[in-house]
Tab-separated table of C-alpha atoms and ligand atoms in Angstrom:
chain	number	residue	atom	x	y	z
A	1	MET	CA	101.497	165.562	130.749
A	2	ALA	CA	99.122	163.041	132.295
A	3	LYS	CA	95.512	163.499	131.271
A	4	ALA	CA	92.859	164.530	133.791
A	5	HIS	CA	91.165	162.334	136.351
A	6	VAL	CA	87.506	162.061	135.311
A	7	LEU	CA	84.650	160.839	137.495
A	8	VAL	CA	81.869	159.106	135.557
A	9	LEU	CA	78.441	158.739	137.148
A	10	PRO	CA	75.540	156.870	135.489
A	11	TYR	CA	71.916	156.762	136.626
A	12	PRO	CA	71.530	153.348	138.317
A	13	ALA	CA	70.076	151.280	135.463
A	14	GLN	CA	71.606	149.023	132.806
A	15	GLY	CA	70.680	151.307	129.929
A	16	HIS	CA	72.687	154.102	131.548
A	17	VAL	CA	75.623	152.101	132.927
A	18	THR	CA	76.401	150.613	129.490
A	19	PRO	CA	76.796	153.788	127.396
A	20	LEU	CA	78.669	155.608	130.156
A	21	MET	CA	81.034	152.686	130.451
A	22	GLU	CA	81.535	152.662	126.694
A	23	LEU	CA	82.388	156.343	126.870
A	24	SER	CA	84.745	155.642	129.790
A	25	HIS	CA	86.690	153.085	127.722
A	26	ARG	CA	87.156	155.673	125.002
A	27	LEU	CA	88.554	158.127	127.542
A	28	VAL	CA	90.859	155.521	129.123
A	29	ASP	CA	92.172	154.643	125.637
A	30	LEU	CA	93.130	158.301	125.253
A	31	GLY	CA	95.026	158.341	128.558
A	32	PHE	CA	92.420	159.801	130.916
A	33	GLU	CA	92.148	158.337	134.402
A	34	VAL	CA	88.536	157.299	134.887
A	35	THR	CA	86.731	156.440	138.119
A	36	PHE	CA	83.349	154.909	137.339
A	37	ILE	CA	80.851	155.348	140.163
A	38	ASN	CA	78.003	152.869	140.394
A	39	THR	CA	75.555	152.447	143.236
A	40	GLU	CA	76.735	149.719	145.644
A	41	VAL	CA	74.023	147.354	144.419
A	42	ASP	CA	74.902	147.825	140.755
A	43	HIS	CA	78.625	147.690	141.524
A	44	ALA	CA	78.222	144.295	143.196
A	45	LEU	CA	76.224	143.011	140.210
A	46	VAL	CA	78.737	144.366	137.689
A	47	VAL	CA	81.668	142.823	139.529
A	48	ALA	CA	79.891	139.475	139.918
A	49	ALA	CA	78.970	139.415	136.211
A	50	LEU	CA	82.539	140.365	135.216
A	51	ARG	CA	83.975	137.625	137.418
A	52	ALA	CA	81.566	135.081	135.959
A	53	SER	CA	82.507	135.931	132.381
A	54	SER	CA	86.241	136.658	132.725
A	55	GLY	CA	86.957	134.034	135.357
A	56	GLY	CA	89.579	136.260	136.999
A	57	GLU	CA	90.199	139.642	138.539
A	58	ALA	CA	92.696	140.978	136.024
A	59	ALA	CA	90.198	142.116	133.416
A	60	LEU	CA	87.764	143.711	135.846
A	61	GLY	CA	86.948	147.194	134.653
A	62	GLY	CA	89.331	147.026	131.679
A	63	GLY	CA	91.469	149.953	132.918
A	64	ILE	CA	88.600	151.819	134.540
A	65	HIS	CA	88.657	152.288	138.326
A	66	LEU	CA	85.385	150.900	139.634
A	67	ALA	CA	83.952	152.689	142.681
A	68	SER	CA	80.586	152.737	144.408
A	69	VAL	CA	78.312	154.716	146.706
A	70	PRO	CA	75.087	153.691	148.504
A	71	ASP	CA	71.849	154.623	146.713
A	72	GLY	CA	70.115	155.457	149.983
A	73	LEU	CA	67.743	152.459	149.998
A	74	THR	CA	67.971	149.565	152.422
A	75	ASP	CA	68.830	146.083	151.099
A	76	ASP	CA	65.257	144.860	151.055
A	77	GLU	CA	63.646	147.931	149.474
A	78	ASP	CA	62.271	147.604	145.941
A	79	ARG	CA	64.607	149.349	143.528
A	80	LYS	CA	62.117	148.879	140.697
A	81	ASP	CA	59.785	151.303	142.477
A	82	LEU	CA	60.693	154.516	140.674
A	83	ASN	CA	59.202	156.653	143.465
A	84	LYS	CA	61.469	155.112	146.036
A	85	LEU	CA	64.575	154.956	143.895
A	86	ILE	CA	64.405	158.540	142.651
A	87	ASP	CA	63.570	159.857	146.109
A	88	ALA	CA	66.435	157.972	147.772
A	89	VAL	CA	68.951	158.776	145.055
A	90	THR	CA	68.252	162.508	145.039
A	91	ARG	CA	68.080	162.713	148.813
A	92	HIS	CA	71.027	160.551	149.886
A	93	MET	CA	73.435	160.100	147.006
A	94	PRO	CA	74.776	163.695	146.971
A	95	GLY	CA	76.217	163.241	150.480
A	96	HIS	CA	77.637	159.833	149.584
A	97	LEU	CA	79.218	161.239	146.431
A	98	GLU	CA	80.790	164.063	148.430
A	99	ARG	CA	82.315	161.540	150.853
A	100	LEU	CA	83.581	159.418	147.970
A	101	ILE	CA	85.279	162.396	146.308
A	102	ALA	CA	86.894	163.436	149.589
A	103	GLY	CA	87.947	159.810	150.185
A	104	LEU	CA	89.579	159.484	146.777
A	105	GLU	CA	91.721	162.514	147.483
A	106	ALA	CA	92.598	161.270	150.965
A	107	ALA	CA	93.647	157.937	149.435
A	108	GLY	CA	96.162	159.728	147.242
A	109	ARG	CA	94.324	159.522	143.926
A	110	PRO	CA	94.846	162.525	141.652
A	111	ARG	CA	92.376	165.311	142.239
A	112	ALA	CA	89.355	164.816	139.990
A	113	LYS	CA	89.122	167.580	137.427
A	114	TRP	CA	85.924	166.580	135.654
A	115	LEU	CA	82.625	164.908	136.358
A	116	VAL	CA	81.113	163.265	133.299
A	117	GLY	CA	77.663	162.747	134.721
A	118	ASP	CA	74.409	161.299	133.496
A	119	ALA	CA	71.989	164.121	132.659
A	120	ASN	CA	69.452	162.185	134.744
A	121	MET	CA	71.641	162.741	137.830
A	122	GLY	CA	71.595	166.536	137.610
A	123	TRP	CA	72.186	166.898	141.370
A	124	SER	CA	75.704	165.559	140.834
A	125	PHE	CA	76.629	168.721	138.927
A	126	GLU	CA	75.944	170.684	142.113
A	127	VAL	CA	78.183	168.331	144.106
A	128	ALA	CA	80.923	168.730	141.495
A	129	ARG	CA	80.680	172.499	141.719
A	130	LYS	CA	81.231	172.360	145.517
A	131	PHE	CA	84.567	170.632	144.887
A	132	GLY	CA	85.581	172.896	142.008
A	133	ILE	CA	85.142	169.950	139.636
A	134	ARG	CA	83.973	170.918	136.132
A	135	ALA	CA	81.045	169.008	134.628
A	136	VAL	CA	79.974	167.487	131.326
A	137	SER	CA	76.471	166.072	130.956
A	138	VAL	CA	75.821	162.810	129.130
A	139	TRP	CA	72.403	162.117	127.702
A	140	PRO	CA	72.442	158.359	127.083
A	141	ALA	CA	69.403	158.348	124.793
A	142	ALA	CA	67.997	160.052	121.687
A	143	THR	CA	68.553	163.769	121.288
A	144	ALA	CA	64.819	163.899	120.495
A	145	ALA	CA	64.021	162.529	123.971
A	146	LEU	CA	66.064	165.269	125.650
A	147	ALA	CA	64.512	167.782	123.251
A	148	LEU	CA	61.066	166.697	124.465
A	149	ASN	CA	62.140	167.260	128.055
A	150	LEU	CA	63.594	170.660	127.314
A	151	LYS	CA	60.462	171.663	125.390
A	152	ILE	CA	58.122	170.875	128.295
A	153	PRO	CA	57.293	174.579	128.767
A	154	LYS	CA	56.200	174.722	125.129
A	155	LEU	CA	54.116	171.546	125.473
A	156	ILE	CA	52.364	173.178	128.446
A	157	GLU	CA	51.922	176.461	126.566
A	158	ASP	CA	50.465	174.611	123.577
A	159	GLY	CA	47.947	172.917	125.881
A	160	LEU	CA	49.160	169.335	125.264
A	161	ILE	CA	50.004	168.690	128.942
A	162	ASP	CA	49.400	170.443	132.243
A	163	ASP	CA	52.097	171.665	134.604
A	164	LYS	CA	52.299	168.222	136.256
A	165	GLY	CA	52.993	166.607	132.903
A	166	LEU	CA	49.522	165.064	132.704
A	167	LEU	CA	47.706	164.904	129.364
A	168	ARG	CA	45.362	167.662	128.332
A	169	ARG	CA	44.964	166.684	124.686
A	170	GLN	CA	45.067	163.366	122.841
A	171	GLU	CA	46.859	163.988	119.582
A	172	THR	CA	49.895	163.143	117.525
A	173	PHE	CA	52.456	165.919	117.238
A	174	GLU	CA	55.960	166.584	115.933
A	175	LEU	CA	58.262	168.891	117.875
A	176	ALA	CA	59.917	170.044	114.666
A	177	PRO	CA	60.173	168.941	111.036
A	178	GLY	CA	62.006	165.633	110.682
A	179	MET	CA	61.373	164.653	114.285
A	180	PRO	CA	59.481	161.449	115.060
A	181	PRO	CA	55.711	161.921	115.310
A	182	LEU	CA	54.471	160.976	118.769
A	183	HIS	CA	51.058	160.619	120.359
A	184	THR	CA	50.698	162.599	123.571
A	185	SER	CA	49.786	159.378	125.416
A	186	GLN	CA	53.280	158.151	124.540
A	187	LEU	CA	55.295	160.977	126.044
A	188	PRO	CA	58.079	159.386	128.111
A	189	TRP	CA	56.570	160.482	131.413
A	190	THR	CA	52.895	159.890	130.551
A	191	ASN	CA	52.868	156.572	128.742
A	192	ALA	CA	50.979	153.632	130.097
A	193	GLY	CA	53.874	151.710	131.664
A	194	ALA	CA	53.852	153.516	134.990
A	195	PRO	CA	51.122	154.334	137.505
A	196	GLU	CA	50.189	157.996	137.878
A	197	GLY	CA	52.142	158.590	141.107
A	198	GLN	CA	55.333	157.454	139.434
A	199	ARG	CA	54.606	159.587	136.397
A	200	ILE	CA	54.478	162.741	138.491
A	201	ILE	CA	57.736	161.877	140.285
A	202	PHE	CA	59.370	161.168	136.946
A	203	PHE	CA	58.095	164.435	135.463
A	204	ASP	CA	59.357	166.288	138.508
A	205	LEU	CA	62.803	164.761	138.110
A	206	ILE	CA	62.886	165.759	134.449
A	207	THR	CA	61.974	169.386	135.115
A	208	ARG	CA	64.616	169.611	137.868
A	209	ASN	CA	67.264	168.056	135.637
A	210	ASN	CA	66.388	170.435	132.808
A	211	LYS	CA	67.557	173.271	135.043
A	212	LEU	CA	70.568	171.489	136.563
A	213	ASN	CA	71.869	170.622	133.104
A	214	ASP	CA	72.865	174.277	132.744
A	215	LEU	CA	75.638	173.633	135.292
A	216	ALA	CA	77.376	171.367	132.771
A	217	GLU	CA	79.759	172.962	130.278
A	218	MET	CA	78.821	170.569	127.487
A	219	THR	CA	76.030	168.066	126.809
A	220	VAL	CA	76.775	165.009	124.685
A	221	ALA	CA	74.310	162.342	123.527
A	222	ASN	CA	74.724	158.710	122.518
A	223	SER	CA	73.297	159.373	119.074
A	224	PHE	CA	74.446	160.596	115.671
A	225	HIS	CA	73.561	163.673	113.737
A	226	GLU	CA	72.421	161.850	110.600
A	227	ALA	CA	69.884	159.850	112.636
A	228	GLU	CA	68.377	162.915	114.236
A	229	ALA	CA	68.881	165.872	111.925
A	230	GLY	CA	65.616	167.513	113.071
A	231	ALA	CA	66.394	167.230	116.788
A	232	SER	CA	70.013	168.323	116.258
A	233	LYS	CA	68.819	171.411	114.423
A	234	LEU	CA	66.467	172.241	117.270
A	235	PHE	CA	69.202	171.788	119.900
A	236	PRO	CA	72.586	172.218	118.173
A	237	ASN	CA	74.282	172.426	121.586
A	238	ILE	CA	73.521	168.781	122.346
A	239	LEU	CA	76.487	167.097	120.696
A	240	PRO	CA	75.841	163.566	119.406
A	241	ILE	CA	78.949	161.395	119.862
A	242	GLY	CA	77.490	157.951	119.131
A	243	PRO	CA	76.660	155.305	118.509
A	244	LEU	CA	79.032	154.426	121.341
A	245	SER	CA	80.245	150.836	121.352
A	246	ALA	CA	82.448	148.648	123.482
A	247	ASP	CA	84.646	146.701	121.034
A	248	ARG	CA	84.282	143.642	123.255
A	249	LYS	CA	85.396	145.530	126.384
A	250	PRO	CA	83.263	145.127	129.545
A	251	VAL	CA	80.069	147.200	129.336
A	252	GLY	CA	79.022	146.842	132.957
A	253	ASN	CA	76.430	144.104	132.584
A	254	LEU	CA	74.319	143.655	135.694
A	255	LEU	CA	73.648	140.008	134.803
A	256	PRO	CA	76.202	137.398	133.705
A	257	GLU	CA	76.265	136.641	129.989
A	258	ASP	CA	75.418	133.185	128.739
A	259	GLY	CA	78.141	132.685	126.138
A	260	ARG	CA	76.597	129.500	124.727
A	261	CYS	CA	74.313	131.467	122.456
A	262	ILE	CA	77.189	132.729	120.301
A	263	LYS	CA	78.242	129.140	119.577
A	264	TRP	CA	74.608	128.328	118.845
A	265	LEU	CA	74.425	131.295	116.427
A	266	ASP	CA	77.602	130.049	114.713
A	267	GLY	CA	75.631	126.945	113.724
A	268	GLN	CA	72.763	128.909	112.122
A	269	PRO	CA	72.516	130.060	108.479
A	270	ASP	CA	73.213	133.705	107.543
A	271	ARG	CA	70.372	136.136	108.344
A	272	SER	CA	68.092	133.402	109.678
A	273	VAL	CA	67.669	134.017	113.415
A	274	VAL	CA	64.966	136.081	115.095
A	275	TYR	CA	66.615	137.741	118.097
A	276	VAL	CA	64.166	138.700	120.861
A	277	ALA	CA	65.109	140.890	123.827
A	278	PHE	CA	63.346	143.536	125.875
A	279	GLY	CA	66.234	145.162	127.731
A	280	SER	CA	66.709	145.212	131.466
A	281	LEU	CA	63.419	146.552	132.839
A	282	ALA	CA	60.413	145.491	130.740
A	283	ILE	CA	58.211	142.784	132.227
A	284	PHE	CA	55.515	140.565	130.676
A	285	ASP	CA	52.565	138.893	132.333
A	286	GLY	CA	52.105	135.147	131.948
A	287	ARG	CA	49.536	135.402	129.154
A	288	GLN	CA	51.659	137.708	127.007
A	289	PHE	CA	54.730	135.553	127.658
A	290	GLN	CA	52.892	132.490	126.404
A	291	GLU	CA	51.615	134.242	123.254
A	292	LEU	CA	55.130	135.434	122.492
A	293	ALA	CA	56.617	131.973	123.039
A	294	GLU	CA	54.026	130.311	120.835
A	295	GLY	CA	54.354	133.053	118.238
A	296	LEU	CA	58.077	132.401	117.994
A	297	GLU	CA	57.362	128.722	117.454
A	298	LEU	CA	54.809	129.612	114.788
A	299	THR	CA	57.377	131.566	112.758
A	300	GLY	CA	59.136	128.264	112.107
A	301	ARG	CA	62.401	130.215	112.230
A	302	PRO	CA	65.307	129.742	114.624
A	303	PHE	CA	65.114	132.205	117.503
A	304	LEU	CA	67.293	133.437	120.327
A	305	TRP	CA	65.247	134.859	123.184
A	306	VAL	CA	66.482	136.665	126.292
A	307	VAL	CA	64.286	135.913	129.295
A	308	ARG	CA	65.690	137.616	132.373
A	309	PRO	CA	65.017	135.872	135.703
A	310	ASP	CA	62.632	138.739	136.655
A	311	PHE	CA	60.924	138.985	133.248
A	312	THR	CA	57.597	137.448	134.300
A	313	PRO	CA	57.084	138.393	137.961
A	314	GLY	CA	53.739	136.570	138.211
A	315	GLY	CA	55.443	133.311	137.277
A	316	LEU	CA	54.509	130.751	134.628
A	317	SER	CA	53.017	127.322	134.619
A	318	LYS	CA	55.945	124.956	135.097
A	319	ALA	CA	54.270	122.220	133.075
A	320	TRP	CA	53.695	124.569	130.132
A	321	LEU	CA	57.237	125.899	130.356
A	322	ASP	CA	58.766	122.417	130.437
A	323	GLU	CA	56.784	121.407	127.373
A	324	PHE	CA	57.785	124.569	125.551
A	325	HIS	CA	61.460	123.985	126.342
A	326	GLN	CA	61.205	120.411	125.151
A	327	ARG	CA	59.616	121.427	121.858
A	328	VAL	CA	62.097	124.183	120.996
A	329	ALA	CA	65.356	123.091	122.663
A	330	GLY	CA	68.277	122.485	120.344
A	331	SER	CA	68.210	123.805	116.825
A	332	ARG	CA	64.796	125.522	116.886
A	333	GLY	CA	65.321	128.020	119.614
A	334	MET	CA	67.525	129.109	122.445
A	335	VAL	CA	66.427	130.885	125.603
A	336	VAL	CA	69.070	132.610	127.740
A	337	SER	CA	68.791	134.857	130.772
A	338	TRP	CA	71.310	137.405	129.412
A	339	CYS	CA	73.677	137.527	126.454
A	340	SER	CA	76.237	139.799	124.894
A	341	GLN	CA	73.639	141.598	122.804
A	342	GLN	CA	76.263	143.599	120.952
A	343	GLN	CA	77.870	140.352	119.785
A	344	VAL	CA	74.515	138.809	118.898
A	345	LEU	CA	73.439	141.760	116.755
A	346	ALA	CA	76.821	141.839	115.020
A	347	HIS	CA	76.524	138.136	114.185
A	348	ARG	CA	75.939	137.213	110.522
A	349	ALA	CA	73.038	134.936	111.586
A	350	ALA	CA	70.872	137.756	113.003
A	351	ALA	CA	67.861	138.338	110.703
A	352	CYS	CA	65.639	140.620	112.748
A	353	PHE	CA	65.442	142.112	116.217
A	354	VAL	CA	62.176	141.879	118.152
A	355	SER	CA	62.923	144.739	120.514
A	356	HIS	CA	61.401	146.941	123.192
A	357	CYS	CA	63.287	149.802	121.505
A	358	GLY	CA	65.355	150.941	124.482
A	359	TRP	CA	67.770	153.469	123.033
A	360	ASN	CA	70.872	151.317	123.482
A	361	SER	CA	69.174	148.395	121.791
A	362	THR	CA	68.042	150.751	119.045
A	363	MET	CA	71.553	152.060	118.396
A	364	GLU	CA	73.010	148.529	118.574
A	365	GLY	CA	70.484	147.252	116.015
A	366	VAL	CA	71.033	150.296	113.799
A	367	ARG	CA	74.801	150.080	113.623
A	368	ASN	CA	74.592	146.408	112.728
A	369	GLY	CA	71.950	146.937	110.039
A	370	VAL	CA	69.444	144.576	111.676
A	371	PRO	CA	65.757	145.272	110.829
A	372	PHE	CA	63.446	145.769	113.808
A	373	LEU	CA	60.133	144.471	114.943
A	374	CYS	CA	59.280	147.101	117.550
A	375	TRP	CA	57.463	146.217	120.738
A	376	PRO	CA	57.872	149.284	122.986
A	377	TYR	CA	57.149	148.950	126.678
A	378	PHE	CA	57.455	152.371	128.322
A	379	CYS	CA	59.296	155.647	128.705
A	380	ASP	CA	61.185	156.861	125.607
A	381	GLN	CA	60.709	153.512	123.831
A	382	HIS	CA	57.626	154.764	121.941
A	383	LEU	CA	59.612	157.706	120.642
A	384	ASN	CA	62.434	155.398	119.539
A	385	ARG	CA	59.861	153.132	117.872
A	386	SER	CA	58.590	156.144	115.964
A	387	TYR	CA	62.105	156.829	114.664
A	388	ILE	CA	62.393	153.226	113.466
A	389	THR	CA	58.981	152.929	111.815
A	390	ASN	CA	58.323	156.505	110.643
A	391	VAL	CA	61.636	158.282	110.129
A	392	TRP	CA	64.368	155.727	109.309
A	393	ARG	CA	61.828	153.112	108.126
A	394	THR	CA	64.058	150.234	109.172
A	395	GLY	CA	61.346	148.210	110.882
A	396	LEU	CA	57.696	147.677	111.736
A	397	ALA	CA	55.792	147.632	115.020
A	398	VAL	CA	53.526	145.017	116.581
A	399	SER	CA	49.873	145.983	117.117
A	400	PRO	CA	48.219	144.755	120.321
A	401	ASP	CA	44.620	143.470	120.067
A	402	VAL	CA	41.650	145.038	121.887
A	403	ASP	CA	42.767	143.418	125.156
A	404	GLY	CA	46.240	144.887	124.803
A	405	ILE	CA	47.773	141.521	123.898
A	406	VAL	CA	50.137	140.951	120.998
A	407	THR	CA	48.853	137.618	119.726
A	408	LYS	CA	50.993	134.783	118.413
A	409	GLU	CA	49.495	135.255	114.934
A	410	GLU	CA	50.337	138.969	114.992
A	411	LEU	CA	53.912	138.153	115.962
A	412	ARG	CA	54.300	135.567	113.232
A	413	THR	CA	52.801	137.851	110.556
A	414	LYS	CA	54.960	140.834	111.498
A	415	VAL	CA	58.173	138.805	111.753
A	416	GLU	CA	57.525	137.527	108.226
A	417	GLN	CA	56.766	141.036	106.975
A	418	VAL	CA	59.955	142.489	108.462
A	419	ILE	CA	62.188	139.703	107.213
A	420	GLY	CA	60.539	139.636	103.780
A	421	ASP	CA	60.653	143.374	103.145
A	422	ALA	CA	63.530	144.161	100.789
A	423	GLY	CA	63.117	147.918	101.307
A	424	ILE	CA	63.472	147.648	105.089
A	425	LYS	CA	66.506	145.412	104.697
A	426	LYS	CA	68.201	147.788	102.281
A	427	ARG	CA	67.485	150.887	104.342
A	428	ALA	CA	68.765	149.144	107.487
A	429	ARG	CA	72.006	148.227	105.713
A	430	LEU	CA	72.558	151.706	104.288
A	431	PHE	CA	71.749	153.313	107.637
A	432	ALA	CA	74.301	151.068	109.359
A	433	ASP	CA	76.925	152.363	106.917
A	434	VAL	CA	76.007	155.928	107.850
A	435	ALA	CA	76.191	155.114	111.575
A	436	ARG	CA	79.601	153.516	111.209
A	437	ARG	CA	80.993	156.323	109.046
A	438	CYS	CA	80.040	159.000	111.530
A	439	VAL	CA	82.226	157.543	114.298
A	440	ARG	CA	85.224	157.194	111.968
A	441	GLU	CA	87.797	159.922	111.429
A	442	GLY	CA	86.117	162.947	109.868
A	443	GLY	CA	82.593	161.749	110.767
A	444	SER	CA	80.128	163.949	112.642
A	445	SER	CA	80.286	162.000	115.922
A	446	TYR	CA	84.057	161.679	115.663
A	447	GLU	CA	84.387	165.457	115.408
A	448	ASN	CA	82.001	166.010	118.323
A	449	PHE	CA	83.886	163.470	120.425
A	450	ASN	CA	87.092	165.424	119.729
A	451	ARG	CA	85.398	168.558	121.018
A	452	LEU	CA	84.603	166.682	124.221
A	453	VAL	CA	88.189	165.432	124.519
A	454	ASN	CA	89.546	168.937	123.925
A	455	LEU	CA	87.334	170.279	126.696
A	456	LEU	CA	88.375	167.523	129.119
A	457	SER	CA	92.013	168.261	128.244
A	458	GLU	CA	91.787	171.952	129.209
B	1	LIG	N1	71.533	143.714	126.862
B	1	LIG	C1	72.506	142.752	126.886
B	1	LIG	N2	72.119	141.448	126.933
B	1	LIG	C2	70.834	141.069	126.963
B	1	LIG	C3	69.834	142.057	126.923
B	1	LIG	C4	70.229	143.380	126.875
B	1	LIG	O1	73.706	143.019	126.857
B	1	LIG	O2	70.587	139.872	127.006
B	1	LIG	C5	71.961	145.110	126.839
B	1	LIG	C6	71.728	145.748	125.511
B	1	LIG	O3	72.820	145.457	124.662
B	1	LIG	C7	71.621	147.213	125.864
B	1	LIG	C8	71.124	147.206	127.312
B	1	LIG	O4	71.238	145.868	127.777
B	1	LIG	O5	72.880	147.834	125.792
B	1	LIG	C9	69.698	147.601	127.479
B	1	LIG	O6	69.569	148.955	127.280
B	1	LIG	P1	68.341	149.572	126.507
B	1	LIG	O7	68.530	151.053	126.473
B	1	LIG	O8	68.170	148.932	125.192
B	1	LIG	O9	67.079	149.154	127.366
B	1	LIG	P2	66.690	149.292	128.927
B	1	LIG	O10	67.301	148.163	129.630
B	1	LIG	O11	67.201	150.623	129.391
B	1	LIG	O12	65.211	149.209	128.913
């Protein structure tokens, strides 16, 4: 009998599209029919990036049906403004999703039986229910991050935050034994990356989604039990099925990959290259950009650095940039605007990962045994940093100076410390073995994934 038609809906951001697409490939491999629903803007970017890298239409989606709905914003509105995006998505996307579902049926596609939806798009579970579609919730990040969300009432009761999510006490706490210690100023919704207005909107979204998640019959996370034993014990119903990976299938990149860097890596010695990337959202001001660039030069090591076109919104001095490029071009360093990070981290030349600690980046570094130099930017990245430096001990973190700047000397010193630390290297390698074992037959994530497949096969 043909397997069910499953709708997959990510929150509109790279770090959500990627893991949900990885999960979709796994389902397609098992015979499920998957329709992957991006926002129109993201869909156009994904298709353009796929065309640029595959050169043809045939490989688009790799067996996944790609669909799209409007996000409710006009073309010229700023999608980086969390207030606007969240407001538009929650207000307008439910109606668009309803029309899409009705349209799929009218076009003769099999009736969708399941929605595998991002836990951050809780409203979609209500839409599914209207159509008699059953729902599974996907948490694309650390179980500990979802645990923090779900424990908000306790954080309020304990007097750490108020009922708007704002700080009442400055202190470091652990939700449960074995969980990463976190300072209250680094809670995902309170940390310094976002202005206060956005924080409240974000907190509001989280508390709404906490309730809507109950509409899903199962919650899975892109993590693994052995990485988060404390969080898994606290919430045994959140099933870790990761680390998810793509095996070279399309992951829904929103920017085209620059494939030249893999050839460049091929020419570098084993475990020699400092890989530097801050995900899809982090931004640096000109001063910090310059310190980082000069710090990389100072290490005297080869480096591969991802600088997205929107990475430094204030712009940079063209003269300085030209000089920098001239000094490092060729064997010393390579700067690209996007790469296949999964391929880069799996490359034998990767020595350490200077990372913002987005959860996908974290899992990708972990399963390839690459030590981290953590440079968190916002949201759950501080929590993920705490896992790396305090719990798994597979990396160190940069320390900003009194002006909040990570200086070039600090970068050089920490890169040397990470690369020179035999303990970090060994733990990273052993942890990668654990991560890989758990997705193989008999492993904890493998078993949890089977539970998901059994449910979707009902
Ligand atoms: N990524 C990539 N190429 C790049 C930079 C990033 O493919 O040049 C991918 C990376 O592999 C990861 C995702 O973008 O899967 C970023 O997600 P993450 O959760 O690490 O960070 P976010 O973008 O959400 O801050």
